[in-house]
PDB file of C-alpha atoms and ligand atoms in Angstrom:
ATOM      1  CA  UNK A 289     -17.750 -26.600  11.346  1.00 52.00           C
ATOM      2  CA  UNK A 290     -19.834 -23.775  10.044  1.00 54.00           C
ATOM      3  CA  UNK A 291     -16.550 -21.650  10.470  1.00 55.00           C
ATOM      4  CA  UNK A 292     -14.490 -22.982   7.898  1.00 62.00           C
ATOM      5  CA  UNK A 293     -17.287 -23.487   5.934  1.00 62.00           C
ATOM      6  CA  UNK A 294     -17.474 -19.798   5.964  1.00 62.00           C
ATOM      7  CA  UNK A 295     -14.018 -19.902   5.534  1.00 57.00           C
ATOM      8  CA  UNK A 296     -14.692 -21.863   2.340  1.00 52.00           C
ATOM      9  CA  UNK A 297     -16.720 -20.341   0.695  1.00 54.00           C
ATOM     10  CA  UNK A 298     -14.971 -16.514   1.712  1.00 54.00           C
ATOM     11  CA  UNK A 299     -12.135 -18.042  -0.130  1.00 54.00           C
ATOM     12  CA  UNK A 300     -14.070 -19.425  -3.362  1.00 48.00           C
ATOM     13  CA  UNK A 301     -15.796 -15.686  -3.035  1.00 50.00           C
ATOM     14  CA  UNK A 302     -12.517 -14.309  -3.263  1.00 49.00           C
ATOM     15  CA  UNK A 303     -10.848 -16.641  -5.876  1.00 47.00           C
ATOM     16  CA  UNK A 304     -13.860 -16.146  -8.165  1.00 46.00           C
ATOM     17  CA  UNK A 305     -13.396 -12.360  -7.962  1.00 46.00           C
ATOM     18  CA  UNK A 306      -9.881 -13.035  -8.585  1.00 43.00           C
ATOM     19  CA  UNK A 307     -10.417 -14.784 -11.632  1.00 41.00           C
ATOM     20  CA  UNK A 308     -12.074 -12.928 -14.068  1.00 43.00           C
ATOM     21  CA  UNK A 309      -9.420  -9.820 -13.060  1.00 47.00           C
ATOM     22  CA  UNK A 310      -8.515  -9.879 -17.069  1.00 50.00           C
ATOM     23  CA  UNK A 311     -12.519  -9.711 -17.963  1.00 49.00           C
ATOM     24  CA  UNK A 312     -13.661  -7.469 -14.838  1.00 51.00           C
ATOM     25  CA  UNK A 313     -11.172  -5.058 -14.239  1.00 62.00           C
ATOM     26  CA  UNK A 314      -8.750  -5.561 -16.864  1.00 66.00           C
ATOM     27  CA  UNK A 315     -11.161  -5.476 -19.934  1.00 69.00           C
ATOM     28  CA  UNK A 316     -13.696  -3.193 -18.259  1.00 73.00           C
ATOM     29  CA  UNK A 317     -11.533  -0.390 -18.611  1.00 81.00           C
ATOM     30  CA  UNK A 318      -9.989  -1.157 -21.922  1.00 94.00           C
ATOM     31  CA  UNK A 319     -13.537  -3.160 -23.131  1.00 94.00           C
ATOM     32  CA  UNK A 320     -16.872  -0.673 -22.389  1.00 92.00           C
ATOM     33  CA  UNK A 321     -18.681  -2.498 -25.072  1.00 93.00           C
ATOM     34  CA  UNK A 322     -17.977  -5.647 -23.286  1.00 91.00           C
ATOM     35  CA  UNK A 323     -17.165  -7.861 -26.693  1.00 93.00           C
ATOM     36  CA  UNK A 324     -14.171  -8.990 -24.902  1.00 91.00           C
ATOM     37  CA  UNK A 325     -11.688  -7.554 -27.408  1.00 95.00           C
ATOM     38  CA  UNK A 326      -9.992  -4.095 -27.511  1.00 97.00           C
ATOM     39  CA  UNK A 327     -10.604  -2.254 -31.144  1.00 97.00           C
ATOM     40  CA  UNK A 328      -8.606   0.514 -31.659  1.00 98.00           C
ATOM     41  CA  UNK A 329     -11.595   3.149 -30.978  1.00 98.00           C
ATOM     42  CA  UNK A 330     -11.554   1.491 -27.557  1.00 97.00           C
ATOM     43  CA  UNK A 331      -7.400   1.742 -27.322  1.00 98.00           C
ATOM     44  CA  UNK A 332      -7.250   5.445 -28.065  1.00 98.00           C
ATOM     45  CA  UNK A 333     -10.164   6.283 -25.693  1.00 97.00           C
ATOM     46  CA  UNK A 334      -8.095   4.282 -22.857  1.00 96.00           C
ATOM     47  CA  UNK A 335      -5.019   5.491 -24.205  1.00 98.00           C
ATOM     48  CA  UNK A 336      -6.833   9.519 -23.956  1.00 98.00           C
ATOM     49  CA  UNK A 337      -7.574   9.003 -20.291  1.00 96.00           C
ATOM     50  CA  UNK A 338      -4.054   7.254 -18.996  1.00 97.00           C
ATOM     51  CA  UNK A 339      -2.843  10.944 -21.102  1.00 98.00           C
ATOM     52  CA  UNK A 340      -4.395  12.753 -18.767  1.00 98.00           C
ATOM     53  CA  UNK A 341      -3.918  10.848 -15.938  1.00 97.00           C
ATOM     54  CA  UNK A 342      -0.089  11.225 -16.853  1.00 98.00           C
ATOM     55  CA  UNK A 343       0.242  14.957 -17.382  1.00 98.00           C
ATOM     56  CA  UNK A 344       0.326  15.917 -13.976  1.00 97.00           C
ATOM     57  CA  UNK A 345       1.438  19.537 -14.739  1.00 97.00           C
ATOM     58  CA  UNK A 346      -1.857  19.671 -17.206  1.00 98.00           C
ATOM     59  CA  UNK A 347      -0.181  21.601 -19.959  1.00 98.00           C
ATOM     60  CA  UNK A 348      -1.433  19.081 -22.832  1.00 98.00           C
ATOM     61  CA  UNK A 349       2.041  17.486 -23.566  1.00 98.00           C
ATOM     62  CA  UNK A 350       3.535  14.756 -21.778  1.00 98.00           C
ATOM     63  CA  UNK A 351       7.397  14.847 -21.292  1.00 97.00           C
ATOM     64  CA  UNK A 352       9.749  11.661 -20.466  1.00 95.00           C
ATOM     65  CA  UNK A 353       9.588  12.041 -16.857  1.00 96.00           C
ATOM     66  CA  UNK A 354       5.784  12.401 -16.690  1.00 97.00           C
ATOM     67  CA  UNK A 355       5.995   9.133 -18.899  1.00 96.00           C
ATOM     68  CA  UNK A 356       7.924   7.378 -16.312  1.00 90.00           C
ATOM     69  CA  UNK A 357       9.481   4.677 -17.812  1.00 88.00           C
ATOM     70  CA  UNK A 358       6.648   3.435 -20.507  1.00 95.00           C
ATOM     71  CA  UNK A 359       8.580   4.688 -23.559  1.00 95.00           C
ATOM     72  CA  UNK A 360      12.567   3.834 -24.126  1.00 95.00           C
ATOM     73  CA  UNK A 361      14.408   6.915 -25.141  1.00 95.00           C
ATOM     74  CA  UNK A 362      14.487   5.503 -28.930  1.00 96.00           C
ATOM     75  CA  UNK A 363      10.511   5.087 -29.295  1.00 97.00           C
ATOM     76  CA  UNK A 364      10.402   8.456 -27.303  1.00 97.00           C
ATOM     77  CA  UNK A 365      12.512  10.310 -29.540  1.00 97.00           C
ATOM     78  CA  UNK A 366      10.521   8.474 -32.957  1.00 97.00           C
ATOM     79  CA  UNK A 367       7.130   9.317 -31.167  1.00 98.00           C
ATOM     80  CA  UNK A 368       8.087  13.061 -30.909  1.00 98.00           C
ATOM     81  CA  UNK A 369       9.268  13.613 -34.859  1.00 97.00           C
ATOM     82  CA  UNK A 370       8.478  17.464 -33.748  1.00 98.00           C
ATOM     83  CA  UNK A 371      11.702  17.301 -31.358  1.00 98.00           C
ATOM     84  CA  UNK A 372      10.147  19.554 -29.059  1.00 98.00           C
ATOM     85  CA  UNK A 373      10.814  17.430 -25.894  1.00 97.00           C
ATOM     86  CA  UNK A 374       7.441  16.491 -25.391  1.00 98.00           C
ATOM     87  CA  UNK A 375       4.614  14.273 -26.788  1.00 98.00           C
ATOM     88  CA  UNK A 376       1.092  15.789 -27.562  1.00 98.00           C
ATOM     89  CA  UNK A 377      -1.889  13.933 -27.404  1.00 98.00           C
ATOM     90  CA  UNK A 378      -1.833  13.144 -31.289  1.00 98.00           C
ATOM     91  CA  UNK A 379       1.996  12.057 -30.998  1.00 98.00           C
ATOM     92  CA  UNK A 380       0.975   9.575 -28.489  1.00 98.00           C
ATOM     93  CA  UNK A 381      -2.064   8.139 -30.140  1.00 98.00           C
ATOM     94  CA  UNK A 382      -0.288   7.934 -33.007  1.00 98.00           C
ATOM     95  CA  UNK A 383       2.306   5.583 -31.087  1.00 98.00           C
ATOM     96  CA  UNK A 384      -1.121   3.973 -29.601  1.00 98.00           C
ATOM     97  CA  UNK A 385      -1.806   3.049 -33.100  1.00 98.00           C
ATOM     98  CA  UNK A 386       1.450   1.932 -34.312  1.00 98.00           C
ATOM     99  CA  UNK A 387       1.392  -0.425 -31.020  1.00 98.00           C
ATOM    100  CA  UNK A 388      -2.123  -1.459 -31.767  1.00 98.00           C
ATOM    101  CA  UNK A 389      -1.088  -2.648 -35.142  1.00 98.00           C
ATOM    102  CA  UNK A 390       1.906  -4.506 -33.802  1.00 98.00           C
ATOM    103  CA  UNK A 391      -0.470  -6.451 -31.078  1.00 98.00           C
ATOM    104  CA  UNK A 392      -2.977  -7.241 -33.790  1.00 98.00           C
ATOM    105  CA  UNK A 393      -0.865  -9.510 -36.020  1.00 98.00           C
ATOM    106  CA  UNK A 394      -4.415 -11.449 -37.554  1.00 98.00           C
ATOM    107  CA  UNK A 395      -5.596  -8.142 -38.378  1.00 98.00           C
ATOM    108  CA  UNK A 396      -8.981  -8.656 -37.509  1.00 98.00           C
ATOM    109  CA  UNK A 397      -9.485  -4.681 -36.284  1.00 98.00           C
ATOM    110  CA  UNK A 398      -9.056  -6.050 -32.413  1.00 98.00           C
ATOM    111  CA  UNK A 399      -6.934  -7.127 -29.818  1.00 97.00           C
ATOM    112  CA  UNK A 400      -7.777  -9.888 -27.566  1.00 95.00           C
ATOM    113  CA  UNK A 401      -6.730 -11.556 -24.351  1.00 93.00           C
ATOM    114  CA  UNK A 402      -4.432 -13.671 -26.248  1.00 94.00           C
ATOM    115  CA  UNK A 403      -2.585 -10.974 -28.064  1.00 96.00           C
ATOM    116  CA  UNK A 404      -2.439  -9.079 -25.165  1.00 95.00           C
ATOM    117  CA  UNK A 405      -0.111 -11.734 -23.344  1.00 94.00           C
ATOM    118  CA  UNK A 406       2.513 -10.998 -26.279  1.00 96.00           C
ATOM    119  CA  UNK A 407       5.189  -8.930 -26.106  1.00 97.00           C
ATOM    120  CA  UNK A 408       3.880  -6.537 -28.723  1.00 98.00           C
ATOM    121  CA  UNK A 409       0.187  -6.322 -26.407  1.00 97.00           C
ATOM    122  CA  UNK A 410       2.427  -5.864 -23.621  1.00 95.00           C
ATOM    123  CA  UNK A 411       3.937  -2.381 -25.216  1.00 96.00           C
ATOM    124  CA  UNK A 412       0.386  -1.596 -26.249  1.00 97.00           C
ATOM    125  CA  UNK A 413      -1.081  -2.004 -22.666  1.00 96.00           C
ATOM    126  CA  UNK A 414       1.646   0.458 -21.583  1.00 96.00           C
ATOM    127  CA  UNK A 415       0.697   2.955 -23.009  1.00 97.00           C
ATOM    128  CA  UNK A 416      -3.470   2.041 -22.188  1.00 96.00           C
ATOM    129  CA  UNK A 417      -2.993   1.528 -18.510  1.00 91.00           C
TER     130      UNK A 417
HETATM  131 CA1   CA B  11     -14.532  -4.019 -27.248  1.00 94.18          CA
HETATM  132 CA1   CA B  12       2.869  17.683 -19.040  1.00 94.18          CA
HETATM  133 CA1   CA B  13       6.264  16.694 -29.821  1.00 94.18          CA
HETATM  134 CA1   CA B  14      -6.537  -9.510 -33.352  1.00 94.18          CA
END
């Protein structure tokens, strides 16, 4: 009896962590003032670290293969108007705000959950995450 009680409640421990993976993990990367929508101060400082994380050779540009699939070769090629075969950190954020736009069709200066689920916050949490 007490067993899978414990068993229970391990599983309504782990289904409550579960839930709120938009609002925990999700948002707390994308959300550090916690207001449960992304502004685009918030984007480009998410958008700044995934940069990083990306350029893997660490020389401040990131080319298609160290984008691996999160730009098509079209928005690659109208992200880089410089045609030097590589995106700097302004050519991306610049894409990051284009995108942010896009997902933020009420223009109310955020994204939220909601816009996030559509295709156009879908692009935009490519390039965040
Ligand atoms: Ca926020
Ligand atoms: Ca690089
Ligand atoms: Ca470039
Ligand atoms: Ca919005």
């Amino acid at each position: 009896m007490a067993l899978s009680r414990r068993t229970v409640l391990l599983s309504l421990a782990l289904s409550l962590a579960a839930v709120p993976a938009w609002s925990a993990s999700f948002l707390a990367q994308l959300d550090p003032d916690k207001d449960g929508t992304v502004d685009l101060a918030e984007a480009k400082a998410a958008a700044g670290k995934l940069f990083d994380l990306l350029d893997r050779d660490k020389d401040g540009t990131l080319d298609a293969r160290e984008l691996r699939g999160r730009m098509s070769k079209g928005e690659f090629a109208a992200a880089n108007p410089d045609k030097d075969g590589t995106l700097d950190k302004a050519e991306y954020l610049a894409v990051v705000e284009t995108r942010f736009r896009a997902a933020n069709p009420d223009n109310d200066g955020t994204v939220d959950a909601r816009e996030f689920a559509t295709p156009a916050g879908k692009k935009l949490l490519k390039l965040l995450k």
